[in-house]
Coordinates of N, CA, C and O and ligand atoms in Angstrom, one line a residue:
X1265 N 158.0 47.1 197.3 CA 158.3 47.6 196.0 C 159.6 47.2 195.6 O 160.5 47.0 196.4
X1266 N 159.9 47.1 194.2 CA 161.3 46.6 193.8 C 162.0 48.2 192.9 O 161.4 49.0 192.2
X1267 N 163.0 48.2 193.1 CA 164.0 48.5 192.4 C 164.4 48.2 191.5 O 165.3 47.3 191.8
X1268 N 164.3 48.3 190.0 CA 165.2 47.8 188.6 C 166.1 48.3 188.2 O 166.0 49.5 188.2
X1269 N 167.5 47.9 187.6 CA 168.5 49.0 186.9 C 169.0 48.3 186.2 O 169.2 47.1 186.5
X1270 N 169.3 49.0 185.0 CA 170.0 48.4 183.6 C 171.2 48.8 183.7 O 171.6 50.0 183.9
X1271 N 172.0 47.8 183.5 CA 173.4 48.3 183.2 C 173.8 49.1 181.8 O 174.2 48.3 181.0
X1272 N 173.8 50.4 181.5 CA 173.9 50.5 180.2 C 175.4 50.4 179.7 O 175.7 50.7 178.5
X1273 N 176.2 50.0 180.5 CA 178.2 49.6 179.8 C 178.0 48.1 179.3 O 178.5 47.8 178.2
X1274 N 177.0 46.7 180.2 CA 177.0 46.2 179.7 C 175.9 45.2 179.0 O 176.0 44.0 178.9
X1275 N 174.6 46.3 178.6 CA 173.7 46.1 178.1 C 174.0 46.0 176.5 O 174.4 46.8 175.6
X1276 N 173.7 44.8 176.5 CA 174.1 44.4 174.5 C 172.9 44.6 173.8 O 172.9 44.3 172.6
X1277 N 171.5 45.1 174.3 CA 170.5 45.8 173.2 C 169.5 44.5 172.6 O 168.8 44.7 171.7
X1278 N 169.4 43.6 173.0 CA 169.1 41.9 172.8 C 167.8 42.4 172.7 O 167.1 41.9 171.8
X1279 N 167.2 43.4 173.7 CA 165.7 43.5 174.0 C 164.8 42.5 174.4 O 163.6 42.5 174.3
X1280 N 165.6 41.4 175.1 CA 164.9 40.5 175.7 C 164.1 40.5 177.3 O 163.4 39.6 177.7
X1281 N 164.6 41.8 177.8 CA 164.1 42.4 178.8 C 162.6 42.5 178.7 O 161.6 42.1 179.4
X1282 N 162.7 43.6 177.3 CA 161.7 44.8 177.3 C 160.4 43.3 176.2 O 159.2 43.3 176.3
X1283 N 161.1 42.8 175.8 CA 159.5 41.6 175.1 C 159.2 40.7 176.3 O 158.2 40.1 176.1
X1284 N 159.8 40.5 177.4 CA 159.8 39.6 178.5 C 159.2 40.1 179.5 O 158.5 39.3 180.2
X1285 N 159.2 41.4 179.8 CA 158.7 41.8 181.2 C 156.9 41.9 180.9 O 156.4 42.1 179.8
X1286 N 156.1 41.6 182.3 CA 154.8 41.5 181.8 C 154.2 42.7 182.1 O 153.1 42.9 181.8
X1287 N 154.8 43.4 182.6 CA 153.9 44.7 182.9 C 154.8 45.9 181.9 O 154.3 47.0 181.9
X1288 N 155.8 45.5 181.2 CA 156.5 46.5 180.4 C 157.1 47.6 181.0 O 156.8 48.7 180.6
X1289 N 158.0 47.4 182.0 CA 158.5 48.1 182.7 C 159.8 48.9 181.6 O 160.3 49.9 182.0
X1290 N 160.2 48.4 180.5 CA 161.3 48.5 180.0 C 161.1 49.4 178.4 O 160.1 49.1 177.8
X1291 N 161.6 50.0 178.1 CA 161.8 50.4 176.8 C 163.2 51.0 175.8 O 163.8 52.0 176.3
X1292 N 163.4 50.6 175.0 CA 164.9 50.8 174.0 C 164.9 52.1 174.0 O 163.8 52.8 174.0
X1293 N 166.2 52.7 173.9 CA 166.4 54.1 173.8 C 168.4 53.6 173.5 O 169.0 52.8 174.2
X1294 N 169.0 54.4 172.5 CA 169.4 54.4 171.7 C 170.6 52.6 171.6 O 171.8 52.5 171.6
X1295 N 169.7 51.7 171.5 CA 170.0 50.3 171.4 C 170.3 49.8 173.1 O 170.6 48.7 173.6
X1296 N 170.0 50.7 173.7 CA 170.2 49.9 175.1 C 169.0 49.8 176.0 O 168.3 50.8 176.0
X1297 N 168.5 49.0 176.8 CA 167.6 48.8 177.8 C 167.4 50.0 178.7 O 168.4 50.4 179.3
X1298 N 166.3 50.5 178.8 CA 165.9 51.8 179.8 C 164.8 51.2 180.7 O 164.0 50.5 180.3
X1299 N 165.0 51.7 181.9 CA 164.0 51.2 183.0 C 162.9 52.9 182.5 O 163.3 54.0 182.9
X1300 N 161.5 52.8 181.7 CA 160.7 53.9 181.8 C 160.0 53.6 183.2 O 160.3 54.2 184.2
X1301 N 159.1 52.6 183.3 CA 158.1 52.3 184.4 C 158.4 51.5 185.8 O 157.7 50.6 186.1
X1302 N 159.8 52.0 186.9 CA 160.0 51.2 187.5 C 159.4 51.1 188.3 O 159.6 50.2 189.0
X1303 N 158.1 52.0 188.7 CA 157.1 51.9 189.7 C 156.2 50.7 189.9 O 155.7 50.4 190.9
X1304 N 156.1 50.2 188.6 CA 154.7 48.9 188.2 C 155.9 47.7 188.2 O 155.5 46.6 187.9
X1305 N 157.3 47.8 188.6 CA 157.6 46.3 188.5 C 157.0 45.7 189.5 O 156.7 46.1 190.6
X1306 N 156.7 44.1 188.9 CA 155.8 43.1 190.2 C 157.2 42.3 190.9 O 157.1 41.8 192.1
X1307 N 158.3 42.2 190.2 CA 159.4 41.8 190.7 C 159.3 40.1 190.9 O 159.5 39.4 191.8
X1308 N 158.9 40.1 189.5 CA 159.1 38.7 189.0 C 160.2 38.1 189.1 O 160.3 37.1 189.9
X1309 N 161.6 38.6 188.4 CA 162.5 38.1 188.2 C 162.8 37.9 186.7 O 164.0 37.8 186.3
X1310 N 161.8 37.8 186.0 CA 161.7 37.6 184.4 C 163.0 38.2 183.7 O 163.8 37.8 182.8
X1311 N 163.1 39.5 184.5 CA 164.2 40.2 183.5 C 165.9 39.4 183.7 O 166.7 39.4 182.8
X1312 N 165.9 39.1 184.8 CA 167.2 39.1 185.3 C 167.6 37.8 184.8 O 168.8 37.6 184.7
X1313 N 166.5 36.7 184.5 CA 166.9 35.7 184.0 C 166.6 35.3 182.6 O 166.6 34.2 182.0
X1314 N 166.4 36.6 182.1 CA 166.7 36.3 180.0 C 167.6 37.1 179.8 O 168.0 36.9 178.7
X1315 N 168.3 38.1 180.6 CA 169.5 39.0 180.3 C 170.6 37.8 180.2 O 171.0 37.0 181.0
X1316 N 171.1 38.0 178.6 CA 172.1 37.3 178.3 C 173.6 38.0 179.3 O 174.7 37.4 179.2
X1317 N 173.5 38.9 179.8 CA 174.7 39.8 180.2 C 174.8 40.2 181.5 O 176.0 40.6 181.9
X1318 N 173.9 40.2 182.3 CA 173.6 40.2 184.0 C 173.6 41.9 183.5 O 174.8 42.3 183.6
X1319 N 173.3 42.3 183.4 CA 172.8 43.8 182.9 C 171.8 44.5 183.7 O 171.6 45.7 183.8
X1320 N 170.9 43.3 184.4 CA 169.6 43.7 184.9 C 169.6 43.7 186.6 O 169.6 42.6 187.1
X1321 N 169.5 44.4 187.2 CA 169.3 44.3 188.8 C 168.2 44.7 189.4 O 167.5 45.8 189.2
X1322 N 167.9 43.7 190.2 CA 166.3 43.3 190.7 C 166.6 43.6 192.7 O 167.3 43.0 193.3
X1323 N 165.7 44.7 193.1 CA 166.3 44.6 194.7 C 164.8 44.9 194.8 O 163.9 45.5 194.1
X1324 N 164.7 44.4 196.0 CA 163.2 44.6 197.2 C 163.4 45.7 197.9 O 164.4 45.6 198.7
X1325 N 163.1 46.5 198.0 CA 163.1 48.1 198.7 C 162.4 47.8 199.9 O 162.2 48.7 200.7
Ligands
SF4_204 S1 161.0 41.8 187.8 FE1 159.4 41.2 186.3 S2 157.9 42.9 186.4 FE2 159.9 43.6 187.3 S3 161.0 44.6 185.5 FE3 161.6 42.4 185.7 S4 160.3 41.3 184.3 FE4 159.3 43.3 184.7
SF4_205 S1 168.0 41.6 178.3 FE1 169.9 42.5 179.1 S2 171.2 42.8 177.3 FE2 169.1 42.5 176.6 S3 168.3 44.5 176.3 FE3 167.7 43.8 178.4 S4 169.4 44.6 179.7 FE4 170.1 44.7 177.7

């Protein structure tokens, strides 16, 4: 199982996460990236490499 976390200090709201991820692990809440569903990440990688800001952290539990 993977671990997700958004950095919300330096999450800039781009929402490129939350249109990119395929299982929709992500959802906006007040302009910044929220992990709702970290249970269903497949731990692609998708997120970590459209974050224009390294905002996104991906770990293998
Ligand atoms: S690693 Fe893939 S499945 Fe997991 S949150 Fe990122 S984009 Fe979604
Ligand atoms: S891709 Fe990065 S900067 Fe854009 S909303 Fe997601 S976490 Fe924030």
């Amino acid at each position: 199982m993977f671990m997700v976390t958004v950095n919300a200090d330096t999450c800039e709201g781009c929402e490129e996460c939350v249109n990119n991820c395929p299982v929709s692990v992500f959802e906006m809440q007040d302009s910044k990236a929220v992990v709702a569903q970290g249970d269903i990440c497949e731990g692609c990688e998708t997120c970590v490499s459209v974050c224009p800001s390294t905002s996104v952290t991906l770990q293998e539990m």
